[in-house]
mmCIF file of C-alpha atoms in Angstrom:
data_model
loop_
_atom_site.group_PDB
_atom_site.id
_atom_site.type_symbol
_atom_site.label_atom_id
_atom_site.label_comp_id
_atom_site.label_asym_id
_atom_site.label_seq_id
_atom_site.Cartn_x
_atom_site.Cartn_y
_atom_site.Cartn_z
ATOM 1 C CA MET D 1 -0.040 0.005 0.002
ATOM 2 C CA ARG D 2 0.996 3.658 -0.363
ATOM 3 C CA HIS D 3 -0.546 7.036 0.224
ATOM 4 C CA PHE D 4 -2.264 8.445 -2.867
ATOM 5 C CA GLY D 5 -1.884 5.000 -4.429
ATOM 6 C CA HIS D 6 -5.567 5.189 -5.485
ATOM 7 C CA ILE D 7 -4.801 7.923 -8.036
ATOM 8 C CA ALA D 8 -3.276 7.339 -11.475
ATOM 9 C CA PRO D 9 0.506 7.072 -11.729
ATOM 10 C CA GLU D 10 0.725 9.925 -14.253
ATOM 11 C CA VAL D 11 -1.190 12.157 -11.829
ATOM 12 C CA ARG D 12 1.149 11.256 -8.967
ATOM 13 C CA GLN D 13 4.092 12.092 -11.235
ATOM 14 C CA ARG D 14 2.672 15.555 -11.875
ATOM 15 C CA LEU D 15 1.980 16.164 -8.145
ATOM 16 C CA PHE D 16 5.087 14.780 -6.445
ATOM 17 C CA HIS D 17 8.700 15.667 -6.469
ATOM 18 C CA GLN D 18 9.202 12.516 -4.422
ATOM 19 C CA GLU D 19 6.315 9.994 -4.464
ATOM 20 C CA PRO D 20 5.099 8.355 -1.215
ATOM 21 C CA CYS D 21 6.850 5.072 -0.491
ATOM 22 C CA GLU D 22 5.241 1.704 -0.600
ATOM 23 C CA PHE D 23 4.825 -0.197 2.720
ATOM 24 C CA THR D 24 3.176 -3.286 4.108
ATOM 25 C CA ALA D 25 1.805 -4.459 7.437
ATOM 26 C CA GLY D 26 5.282 -5.993 7.911
ATOM 27 C CA SER D 27 7.175 -2.723 7.624
ATOM 28 C CA SER D 28 9.027 -1.233 10.527
ATOM 29 C CA ALA D 29 7.092 0.197 13.470
ATOM 30 C CA ARG D 30 8.767 3.579 12.950
ATOM 31 C CA LEU D 31 7.512 3.742 9.351
ATOM 32 C CA LEU D 32 4.038 2.437 10.136
ATOM 33 C CA SER D 33 3.475 4.866 13.013
ATOM 34 C CA ALA D 34 4.132 7.761 10.650
ATOM 35 C CA ALA D 35 2.098 6.213 7.795
ATOM 36 C CA LEU D 36 -1.131 5.693 9.734
ATOM 37 C CA GLY D 37 -2.473 8.914 8.390
ATOM 38 C CA ALA D 38 -6.236 9.311 8.693
ATOM 39 C CA THR D 39 -7.295 6.244 10.684
ATOM 40 C CA LEU D 40 -10.891 5.518 9.807
ATOM 41 C CA TYR D 41 -13.117 4.078 12.553
ATOM 42 C CA SER D 42 -16.037 1.816 11.729
ATOM 43 C CA PRO D 43 -18.516 0.022 14.041
ATOM 44 C CA ALA D 44 -17.856 -3.750 14.029
ATOM 45 C CA THR D 45 -21.587 -4.322 13.661
ATOM 46 C CA ARG D 46 -21.746 -3.265 9.961
ATOM 47 C CA PRO D 47 -23.200 -6.248 8.051
ATOM 48 C CA ARG D 48 -21.151 -5.587 4.920
ATOM 49 C CA LEU D 49 -17.892 -4.639 6.680
ATOM 50 C CA ALA D 50 -15.663 -6.602 4.239
ATOM 51 C CA ASP D 51 -17.177 -4.669 1.337
ATOM 52 C CA ASP D 52 -16.842 -1.361 3.231
ATOM 53 C CA ILE D 53 -13.106 -2.018 3.864
ATOM 54 C CA LEU D 54 -12.426 -2.803 0.252
ATOM 55 C CA LYS D 55 -14.340 0.330 -0.804
ATOM 56 C CA GLN D 56 -12.220 2.538 1.443
ATOM 57 C CA VAL D 57 -9.030 1.131 -0.088
ATOM 58 C CA GLY D 58 -10.172 2.705 -3.344
ATOM 59 C CA ARG D 59 -10.516 6.024 -1.535
ATOM 60 C CA GLY D 60 -6.959 6.120 -0.220
ATOM 61 C CA VAL D 61 -7.557 4.777 3.305
ATOM 62 C CA VAL D 62 -4.454 2.901 4.669
ATOM 63 C CA SER D 63 -5.549 2.282 8.333
ATOM 64 C CA MET D 64 -8.874 1.371 9.832
ATOM 65 C CA VAL D 65 -10.179 0.583 13.336
ATOM 66 C CA LEU D 66 -13.093 -1.785 13.714
ATOM 67 C CA CYS D 67 -14.750 -0.792 16.898
ATOM 68 C CA LEU D 68 -16.243 -2.985 19.628
ATOM 69 C CA GLU D 69 -16.326 -0.200 22.179
ATOM 70 C CA ASP D 70 -18.197 3.128 22.293
ATOM 71 C CA SER D 71 -19.546 3.015 18.755
ATOM 72 C CA ILE D 72 -21.779 0.049 19.529
ATOM 73 C CA GLY D 73 -24.294 -0.763 22.288
ATOM 74 C CA ASP D 74 -23.525 -3.013 25.143
ATOM 75 C CA GLU D 75 -26.149 -5.448 23.965
ATOM 76 C CA ASP D 76 -24.474 -5.693 20.508
ATOM 77 C CA VAL D 77 -21.020 -6.837 21.625
ATOM 78 C CA VAL D 78 -21.485 -10.619 21.080
ATOM 79 C CA ASP D 79 -23.022 -10.146 17.645
ATOM 80 C CA ALA D 80 -20.318 -7.663 16.742
ATOM 81 C CA GLU D 81 -17.569 -10.156 17.658
ATOM 82 C CA GLU D 82 -19.171 -12.874 15.581
ATOM 83 C CA ASN D 83 -19.526 -10.417 12.660
ATOM 84 C CA LEU D 84 -15.856 -9.433 12.901
ATOM 85 C CA VAL D 85 -14.787 -13.035 12.694
ATOM 86 C CA ARG D 86 -17.056 -13.684 9.776
ATOM 87 C CA GLN D 87 -15.950 -10.548 7.886
ATOM 88 C CA PHE D 88 -12.230 -11.165 8.422
ATOM 89 C CA THR D 89 -12.672 -14.692 7.118
ATOM 90 C CA GLU D 90 -14.411 -13.339 4.007
ATOM 91 C CA LEU D 91 -11.667 -10.700 3.552
ATOM 92 C CA ALA D 92 -8.947 -13.431 3.791
ATOM 93 C CA GLU D 93 -10.619 -15.257 0.909
ATOM 94 C CA ARG D 94 -11.208 -12.223 -1.284
ATOM 95 C CA ALA D 95 -8.428 -9.689 -1.069
ATOM 96 C CA THR D 96 -4.714 -9.110 -0.743
ATOM 97 C CA ASP D 97 -4.611 -5.331 -0.940
ATOM 98 C CA LEU D 98 -5.961 -4.172 2.462
ATOM 99 C CA PRO D 99 -5.359 -1.293 4.864
ATOM 100 C CA LEU D 100 -3.761 -1.808 8.264
ATOM 101 C CA LEU D 101 -6.615 -3.243 10.327
ATOM 102 C CA PHE D 102 -7.013 -2.805 14.086
ATOM 103 C CA ILE D 103 -9.778 -3.877 16.521
ATOM 104 C CA ARG D 104 -10.840 -1.612 19.317
ATOM 105 C CA VAL D 105 -11.731 -3.874 22.244
ATOM 106 C CA ARG D 106 -13.536 -3.238 25.553
ATOM 107 C CA TYR D 107 -11.636 -5.526 27.915
ATOM 108 C CA PRO D 108 -8.393 -7.457 27.833
ATOM 109 C CA GLU D 109 -9.927 -10.946 27.560
ATOM 110 C CA GLN D 110 -11.262 -10.019 24.157
ATOM 111 C CA ILE D 111 -7.776 -9.942 22.661
ATOM 112 C CA PRO D 112 -6.725 -13.602 23.013
ATOM 113 C CA ASP D 113 -10.311 -14.754 22.390
ATOM 114 C CA LEU D 114 -10.580 -12.915 19.065
ATOM 115 C CA VAL D 115 -7.120 -13.853 17.928
ATOM 116 C CA GLN D 116 -8.002 -17.514 18.525
ATOM 117 C CA ARG D 117 -11.372 -17.232 16.840
ATOM 118 C CA LEU D 118 -9.908 -15.500 13.788
ATOM 119 C CA GLY D 119 -7.811 -18.504 13.038
ATOM 120 C CA PRO D 120 -5.770 -18.108 9.725
ATOM 121 C CA ALA D 121 -7.511 -14.788 9.153
ATOM 122 C CA VAL D 122 -5.455 -13.289 11.918
ATOM 123 C CA ARG D 123 -2.811 -12.555 9.279
ATOM 124 C CA LEU D 124 -4.950 -9.568 8.199
ATOM 125 C CA LEU D 125 -4.856 -8.066 11.733
ATOM 126 C CA SER D 126 -2.236 -5.453 12.669
ATOM 127 C CA GLY D 127 -3.258 -4.980 16.279
ATOM 128 C CA PHE D 128 -5.652 -3.617 18.865
ATOM 129 C CA VAL D 129 -6.818 -0.227 20.098
ATOM 130 C CA LEU D 130 -6.880 -0.091 23.924
ATOM 131 C CA PRO D 131 -9.576 2.215 25.439
ATOM 132 C CA LYS D 132 -9.346 4.511 28.421
ATOM 133 C CA PHE D 133 -5.691 3.715 28.925
ATOM 134 C CA THR D 134 -3.957 4.257 32.235
ATOM 135 C CA GLU D 135 -1.132 2.338 33.864
ATOM 136 C CA GLU D 136 -3.511 0.330 36.028
ATOM 137 C CA ARG D 137 -6.084 -0.387 33.326
ATOM 138 C CA GLY D 138 -3.570 -0.595 30.463
ATOM 139 C CA ILE D 139 -1.109 -3.224 31.679
ATOM 140 C CA PRO D 140 -3.645 -6.091 31.508
ATOM 141 C CA PHE D 141 -4.404 -5.116 27.931
ATOM 142 C CA LEU D 142 -0.694 -5.108 27.005
ATOM 143 C CA GLU D 143 -0.073 -8.434 28.753
ATOM 144 C CA ALA D 144 -3.052 -9.914 26.881
ATOM 145 C CA LEU D 145 -1.689 -8.620 23.589
ATOM 146 C CA SER D 146 1.767 -10.028 24.236
ATOM 147 C CA GLY D 147 0.311 -13.397 25.031
ATOM 148 C CA ALA D 148 -1.898 -13.388 21.924
ATOM 149 C CA GLU D 149 1.065 -12.421 19.792
ATOM 150 C CA THR D 150 3.105 -15.352 21.128
ATOM 151 C CA ALA D 151 0.161 -17.796 20.641
ATOM 152 C CA SER D 152 -0.575 -16.692 17.079
ATOM 153 C CA GLY D 153 2.925 -16.099 15.863
ATOM 154 C CA ARG D 154 1.637 -12.774 14.400
ATOM 155 C CA ARG D 155 3.185 -9.407 15.227
ATOM 156 C CA LEU D 156 0.442 -7.325 16.876
ATOM 157 C CA PHE D 157 0.612 -3.642 17.702
ATOM 158 C CA ALA D 158 -1.150 -1.713 20.477
ATOM 159 C CA MET D 159 -2.627 1.779 20.091
ATOM 160 C CA PRO D 160 -3.644 2.996 23.546
ATOM 161 C CA VAL D 161 -6.335 5.665 23.676
ATOM 162 C CA LEU D 162 -5.703 8.434 26.225
ATOM 163 C CA GLU D 163 -9.148 9.540 27.238
ATOM 164 C CA SER D 164 -9.665 8.970 30.946
ATOM 165 C CA PRO D 165 -10.900 11.657 33.370
ATOM 166 C CA GLU D 166 -7.700 11.282 35.392
ATOM 167 C CA LEU D 167 -5.904 12.965 32.425
ATOM 168 C CA MET D 168 -8.368 15.839 32.319
ATOM 169 C CA TYR D 169 -8.157 16.701 36.020
ATOM 170 C CA ARG D 170 -5.252 18.868 36.842
ATOM 171 C CA GLU D 171 -4.526 17.341 40.246
ATOM 172 C CA SER D 172 -4.067 13.822 38.806
ATOM 173 C CA ARG D 173 -2.743 14.547 35.307
ATOM 174 C CA VAL D 174 0.989 14.383 35.872
ATOM 175 C CA GLU D 175 0.815 11.245 38.003
ATOM 176 C CA THR D 176 -1.400 9.606 35.407
ATOM 177 C CA LEU D 177 0.893 10.523 32.565
ATOM 178 C CA GLU D 178 3.895 9.216 34.487
ATOM 179 C CA GLY D 179 2.061 5.927 34.900
ATOM 180 C CA ILE D 180 1.166 5.693 31.258
ATOM 181 C CA ALA D 181 4.764 6.484 30.390
ATOM 182 C CA ARG D 182 5.971 3.543 32.457
ATOM 183 C CA ALA D 183 3.424 1.163 30.906
ATOM 184 C CA VAL D 184 4.091 2.026 27.282
ATOM 185 C CA ASP D 185 7.869 2.176 27.774
ATOM 186 C CA LYS D 186 7.793 -1.387 29.161
ATOM 187 C CA TYR D 187 6.035 -2.531 25.933
ATOM 188 C CA ARG D 188 7.676 0.010 23.656
ATOM 189 C CA GLU D 189 8.231 -2.387 20.759
ATOM 190 C CA ARG D 190 4.501 -3.140 20.609
ATOM 191 C CA VAL D 191 3.094 0.401 20.978
ATOM 192 C CA LEU D 192 2.606 1.837 17.536
ATOM 193 C CA ALA D 193 1.009 5.150 18.484
ATOM 194 C CA LEU D 194 -0.930 6.919 21.205
ATOM 195 C CA ARG D 195 -4.374 8.126 20.280
ATOM 196 C CA LEU D 196 -6.304 10.993 21.897
ATOM 197 C CA GLY D 197 -9.923 10.652 23.008
ATOM 198 C CA VAL D 198 -10.895 14.308 22.936
ATOM 199 C CA THR D 199 -14.677 13.536 22.892
ATOM 200 C CA ASP D 200 -14.212 11.876 26.348
ATOM 201 C CA PHE D 201 -12.074 14.803 27.499
ATOM 202 C CA CYS D 202 -14.889 17.170 26.637
ATOM 203 C CA SER D 203 -17.574 14.993 28.325
ATOM 204 C CA SER D 204 -15.843 15.376 31.644
ATOM 205 C CA TYR D 205 -16.934 19.007 31.579
ATOM 206 C CA GLY D 206 -20.129 18.810 29.540
ATOM 207 C CA LEU D 207 -18.427 20.434 26.531
ATOM 208 C CA ARG D 208 -18.700 19.906 22.786
ATOM 209 C CA ARG D 209 -16.787 21.986 20.276
ATOM 210 C CA ALA D 210 -18.754 23.588 17.451
ATOM 211 C CA PRO D 211 -17.862 22.918 13.781
ATOM 212 C CA ASP D 212 -16.221 26.349 13.456
ATOM 213 C CA MET D 213 -13.945 25.731 16.435
ATOM 214 C CA THR D 214 -11.002 23.282 16.748
ATOM 215 C CA ALA D 215 -9.908 21.233 19.725
ATOM 216 C CA TRP D 216 -7.174 23.782 20.177
ATOM 217 C CA ASP D 217 -9.813 26.527 20.837
ATOM 218 C CA VAL D 218 -11.144 24.635 23.845
ATOM 219 C CA GLN D 219 -8.417 25.604 26.241
ATOM 220 C CA ILE D 220 -9.085 22.952 28.838
ATOM 221 C CA VAL D 221 -8.709 20.273 26.135
ATOM 222 C CA ALA D 222 -5.708 21.950 24.518
ATOM 223 C CA SER D 223 -3.924 21.978 27.841
ATOM 224 C CA VAL D 224 -4.285 18.138 28.131
ATOM 225 C CA ILE D 225 -3.030 17.563 24.568
ATOM 226 C CA ALA D 226 -0.062 19.812 25.201
ATOM 227 C CA ASP D 227 0.860 17.879 28.340
ATOM 228 C CA VAL D 228 0.515 14.549 26.538
ATOM 229 C CA VAL D 229 2.891 15.715 23.810
ATOM 230 C CA ASN D 230 5.233 17.202 26.472
ATOM 231 C CA MET D 231 5.615 13.973 28.393
ATOM 232 C CA LEU D 232 4.973 11.287 25.763
ATOM 233 C CA GLY D 233 5.797 12.865 22.361
ATOM 234 C CA ARG D 234 9.385 14.073 22.796
ATOM 235 C CA ALA D 235 11.922 13.895 19.958
ATOM 236 C CA ASP D 236 14.764 12.579 22.157
ATOM 237 C CA GLY D 237 14.121 8.924 21.466
ATOM 238 C CA THR D 238 11.775 8.477 24.459
ATOM 239 C CA GLY D 239 8.648 9.668 22.772
ATOM 240 C CA PHE D 240 5.870 8.041 20.773
ATOM 241 C CA THR D 241 3.771 9.099 17.781
ATOM 242 C CA VAL D 242 0.685 10.902 19.155
ATOM 243 C CA THR D 243 -2.246 11.134 16.688
ATOM 244 C CA GLY D 244 -4.697 14.008 16.288
ATOM 245 C CA PRO D 245 -8.211 13.995 17.782
ATOM 246 C CA VAL D 246 -11.387 13.067 15.935
ATOM 247 C CA TRP D 247 -13.328 15.640 13.881
ATOM 248 C CA GLU D 248 -16.990 14.779 14.405
ATOM 249 C CA TYR D 249 -18.796 16.934 11.791
ATOM 250 C CA PHE D 250 -19.819 16.094 8.185
ATOM 251 C CA ARG D 251 -21.991 18.978 7.169
ATOM 252 C CA VAL D 252 -22.865 22.431 8.581
ATOM 253 C CA GLN D 253 -26.429 23.623 8.419
ATOM 254 C CA GLU D 254 -25.685 27.067 9.852
ATOM 255 C CA ARG D 255 -22.461 28.754 10.886
ATOM 256 C CA MET D 256 -21.787 31.614 13.310
ATOM 257 C CA PHE D 257 -18.306 32.598 12.141
ATOM 258 C CA LYS D 258 -16.864 33.432 8.771
ATOM 259 C CA PRO D 259 -15.285 30.540 6.817
ATOM 260 C CA GLN D 260 -11.655 30.000 7.629
ATOM 261 C CA LEU D 261 -10.355 29.095 4.156
ATOM 262 C CA ARG D 262 -8.663 31.920 2.261
ATOM 263 C CA ARG D 263 -9.942 32.325 -1.293
ATOM 264 C CA SER D 264 -6.517 32.988 -2.953
ATOM 265 C CA PRO D 265 -5.124 29.382 -2.905
ATOM 266 C CA PHE D 266 -8.308 28.138 -4.511
ATOM 267 C CA LEU D 267 -8.468 30.939 -7.106
ATOM 268 C CA GLU D 268 -4.875 30.158 -8.094
ATOM 269 C CA GLY D 269 -5.781 26.483 -8.483
ATOM 270 C CA GLN D 270 -9.073 27.309 -10.248
ATOM 271 C CA ALA D 271 -10.840 25.380 -7.545
ATOM 272 C CA GLU D 272 -13.431 27.804 -6.093
ATOM 273 C CA GLU D 273 -16.107 25.116 -6.285
ATOM 274 C CA LEU D 274 -13.968 22.873 -4.148
ATOM 275 C CA ARG D 275 -13.593 25.624 -1.586
ATOM 276 C CA GLU D 276 -17.340 26.080 -1.387
ATOM 277 C CA ALA D 277 -17.854 22.338 -0.993
ATOM 278 C CA LEU D 278 -15.315 22.177 1.804
ATOM 279 C CA ILE D 279 -16.955 25.027 3.654
ATOM 280 C CA GLU D 280 -20.416 23.483 3.195
ATOM 281 C CA HIS D 281 -19.250 20.271 4.760
ATOM 282 C CA ALA D 282 -17.383 21.876 7.697
ATOM 283 C CA MET D 283 -14.023 21.021 6.212
ATOM 284 C CA ASP D 284 -12.570 24.484 6.728
ATOM 285 C CA GLY D 285 -12.608 23.803 10.491
ATOM 286 C CA LEU D 286 -11.108 20.362 9.896
ATOM 287 C CA LEU D 287 -8.297 21.765 7.784
ATOM 288 C CA ARG D 288 -7.478 24.367 10.408
ATOM 289 C CA GLU D 289 -7.425 21.684 13.129
ATOM 290 C CA ILE D 290 -5.119 19.468 11.105
ATOM 291 C CA SER D 291 -2.691 22.306 10.629
ATOM 292 C CA LEU D 292 -2.757 23.084 14.398
ATOM 293 C CA ASP D 293 -2.353 19.331 15.152
ATOM 294 C CA GLN D 294 0.813 19.309 13.086
ATOM 295 C CA ALA D 295 2.133 22.570 14.593
ATOM 296 C CA ASN D 296 1.758 21.077 18.047
ATOM 297 C CA GLY D 297 3.560 17.796 17.344
ATOM 298 C CA LEU D 298 0.645 15.429 16.391
ATOM 299 C CA MET D 299 0.845 13.134 13.387
ATOM 300 C CA GLY D 300 -2.166 11.550 11.727
ATOM 301 C CA LYS D 301 -5.733 11.763 12.911
ATOM 302 C CA THR D 302 -8.708 9.763 14.082
ATOM 303 C CA CYS D 303 -11.545 9.943 11.501
ATOM 304 C CA ILE D 304 -15.140 8.819 11.629
ATOM 305 C CA HIS D 305 -16.176 9.778 8.096
ATOM 306 C CA PRO D 306 -14.538 8.863 4.739
ATOM 307 C CA SER D 307 -14.653 12.514 3.622
ATOM 308 C CA HIS D 308 -12.122 13.452 6.282
ATOM 309 C CA VAL D 309 -9.394 11.121 5.011
ATOM 310 C CA LEU D 310 -8.198 13.077 1.965
ATOM 311 C CA PRO D 311 -7.796 16.456 3.810
ATOM 312 C CA VAL D 312 -5.652 14.729 6.459
ATOM 313 C CA HIS D 313 -3.420 13.068 3.793
ATOM 314 C CA ALA D 314 -3.218 16.198 1.595
ATOM 315 C CA LEU D 315 -2.037 18.382 4.482
ATOM 316 C CA SER D 316 0.454 15.641 5.552
ATOM 317 C CA VAL D 317 2.386 15.817 2.206
ATOM 318 C CA VAL D 318 5.657 17.633 2.747
ATOM 319 C CA SER D 319 6.002 20.843 0.719
ATOM 320 C CA HIS D 320 8.997 21.266 -1.627
ATOM 321 C CA GLU D 321 10.181 24.159 0.658
ATOM 322 C CA GLU D 322 10.037 22.041 3.796
ATOM 323 C CA PHE D 323 11.875 19.215 2.074
ATOM 324 C CA SER D 324 14.571 21.627 0.870
ATOM 325 C CA ASP D 325 15.085 23.044 4.375
ATOM 326 C CA ALA D 326 15.232 19.590 5.957
ATOM 327 C CA ALA D 327 17.697 18.278 3.345
ATOM 328 C CA ASP D 328 19.990 21.265 3.931
ATOM 329 C CA ILE D 329 19.895 20.822 7.697
ATOM 330 C CA LEU D 330 20.694 17.100 7.522
ATOM 331 C CA ARG D 331 23.658 17.326 5.176
ATOM 332 C CA PRO D 332 26.565 15.353 6.581
ATOM 333 C CA GLU D 333 28.859 18.353 6.400
ATOM 334 C CA ARG D 334 26.474 20.256 8.628
ATOM 335 C CA GLY D 335 27.180 17.923 11.545
ATOM 336 C CA GLY D 336 29.001 20.598 13.468
ATOM 337 C CA GLY D 337 26.033 22.934 13.475
ATOM 338 C CA GLY D 338 25.806 26.542 12.260
ATOM 339 C CA VAL D 339 23.251 28.738 10.600
ATOM 340 C CA LEU D 340 22.423 28.930 6.879
ATOM 341 C CA ARG D 341 19.943 30.773 4.732
ATOM 342 C CA SER D 342 17.235 28.578 3.240
ATOM 343 C CA GLN D 343 17.210 27.769 -0.473
ATOM 344 C CA TYR D 344 13.985 29.736 -0.621
ATOM 345 C CA THR D 345 15.840 32.764 0.894
ATOM 346 C CA ASN D 346 12.995 33.444 3.275
ATOM 347 C CA LYS D 347 14.169 31.994 6.596
ATOM 348 C CA MET D 348 17.095 30.964 8.839
ATOM 349 C CA ASN D 349 17.860 27.294 9.235
ATOM 350 C CA GLU D 350 19.784 26.670 12.447
ATOM 351 C CA VAL D 351 21.276 23.214 12.085
ATOM 352 C CA LYS D 352 21.339 21.858 15.672
ATOM 353 C CA PRO D 353 17.977 23.221 16.962
ATOM 354 C CA HIS D 354 16.172 22.309 13.745
ATOM 355 C CA ARG D 355 17.666 18.781 13.364
ATOM 356 C CA ALA D 356 14.829 16.948 15.103
ATOM 357 C CA TRP D 357 12.303 18.818 13.022
ATOM 358 C CA ALA D 358 14.215 17.914 9.865
ATOM 359 C CA GLU D 359 14.379 14.247 10.753
ATOM 360 C CA ARG D 360 10.630 14.193 11.463
ATOM 361 C CA THR D 361 9.995 15.996 8.216
ATOM 362 C CA MET D 362 12.022 13.441 6.273
ATOM 363 C CA LEU D 363 10.052 10.573 7.791
ATOM 364 C CA ARG D 364 6.805 12.270 6.773
ATOM 365 C CA ALA D 365 8.263 12.866 3.321
ATOM 366 C CA GLU D 366 9.035 9.156 3.010
ATOM 367 C CA VAL D 367 5.462 8.066 3.721
ATOM 368 C CA PHE D 368 3.406 10.962 2.323
ATOM 369 C CA GLY D 369 5.738 12.220 -0.357
ATOM 370 C CA VAL D 370 7.093 15.612 -1.330
ATOM 371 C CA ALA D 371 4.959 17.909 -3.483
ATOM 372 C CA ASN D 372 6.375 19.456 -6.610
ATOM 373 C CA GLU D 373 7.454 23.069 -6.286
ATOM 374 C CA ASP D 374 4.226 24.466 -7.837
ATOM 375 C CA ILE D 375 1.887 22.057 -6.023
ATOM 376 C CA GLY D 376 -0.087 22.969 -2.913
ATOM 377 C CA PHE D 377 -2.723 21.205 -0.826
ATOM 378 C CA VAL D 378 -5.505 22.462 -3.096
ATOM 379 C CA GLU D 379 -4.110 20.489 -6.087
ATOM 380 C CA LEU D 380 -3.563 17.482 -3.800
ATOM 381 C CA LEU D 381 -7.137 17.642 -2.534
ATOM 382 C CA ALA D 382 -8.598 18.054 -6.020
ATOM 383 C CA ALA D 383 -6.547 15.172 -7.492
ATOM 384 C CA GLY D 384 -7.618 12.789 -4.688
ATOM 385 C CA ILE D 385 -11.390 13.336 -5.026
ATOM 386 C CA PRO D 386 -13.039 10.396 -6.852
ATOM 387 C CA ASP D 387 -14.631 11.276 -10.171
#
């Protein structure tokens, strides 16, 4: 699989200075954690789940979570488990080109049970999403995953979801984060990424952000995300990939604030209709949130609607300017440090302080590609929309 692999090769050649790399479920954890992109969630109760997964491959989805937790009712869990096993078996017989597939479970015992019930179809499974993760609640999940991995002979990753009230409350936040850090460090080779449950954060205070506001505008939520990145997302080798929060809107009936998308990029790309469509479907707020996610150290995003996938991926592509700066900073002869003017002659690149940024940018360039010099996110968005 590869990002933007659903569009024609000649179109990719026009868009990219460096095309996104190909990867598989067997690729390195470092590569896969960056390549998750827009991770699309789907309830495990969907009767045609196998068809749905194959359909999303054609739309550029490379990672999906099949949910047995909050997206389904308590009374539906048994049927959902049976449906998952049935749909995985069908997929194993039908397809080879699949996204990374994860199952979001409710309790640790589901992990070995599902792995055993999947039988040979477990080869399609990349891992499990672990809800409401703290040290106390999370260790049993990680132990269950480790045991299931040994029993099945299949590498299985964990993606803990940080969403518990203990993280929201200021008096318990640092202690809770320290506990989470101990747990995930112990199982570091199995933890692919940490996911943020911002909807649960908001529920602790009876809040819900509007479609013209981002998670970063809700200060009590933004403070939690900042602390998660501070303690668990460091670039010194101790950190993990932390993914962006879910965007829960599909279409806006009425808005209070002006649209947040400037006209000029769309006029230059002759894509004014695309701008209007994005605004109509609340995508201007999503685009702004993605940009703020990236500026604050998050990579990828939880998505609950297929229309959100392409904006996440388009804004994850490395611009030609970013790539030029990163390449300059990482030149072997720059190992001693120093300051240099960028190739675009519009900024200072300071080698030692900007090195971690450059390394992170090059990893993103590997999985999402580097845009040609005259290509922006508007062209990437437009090219990825199905005819």
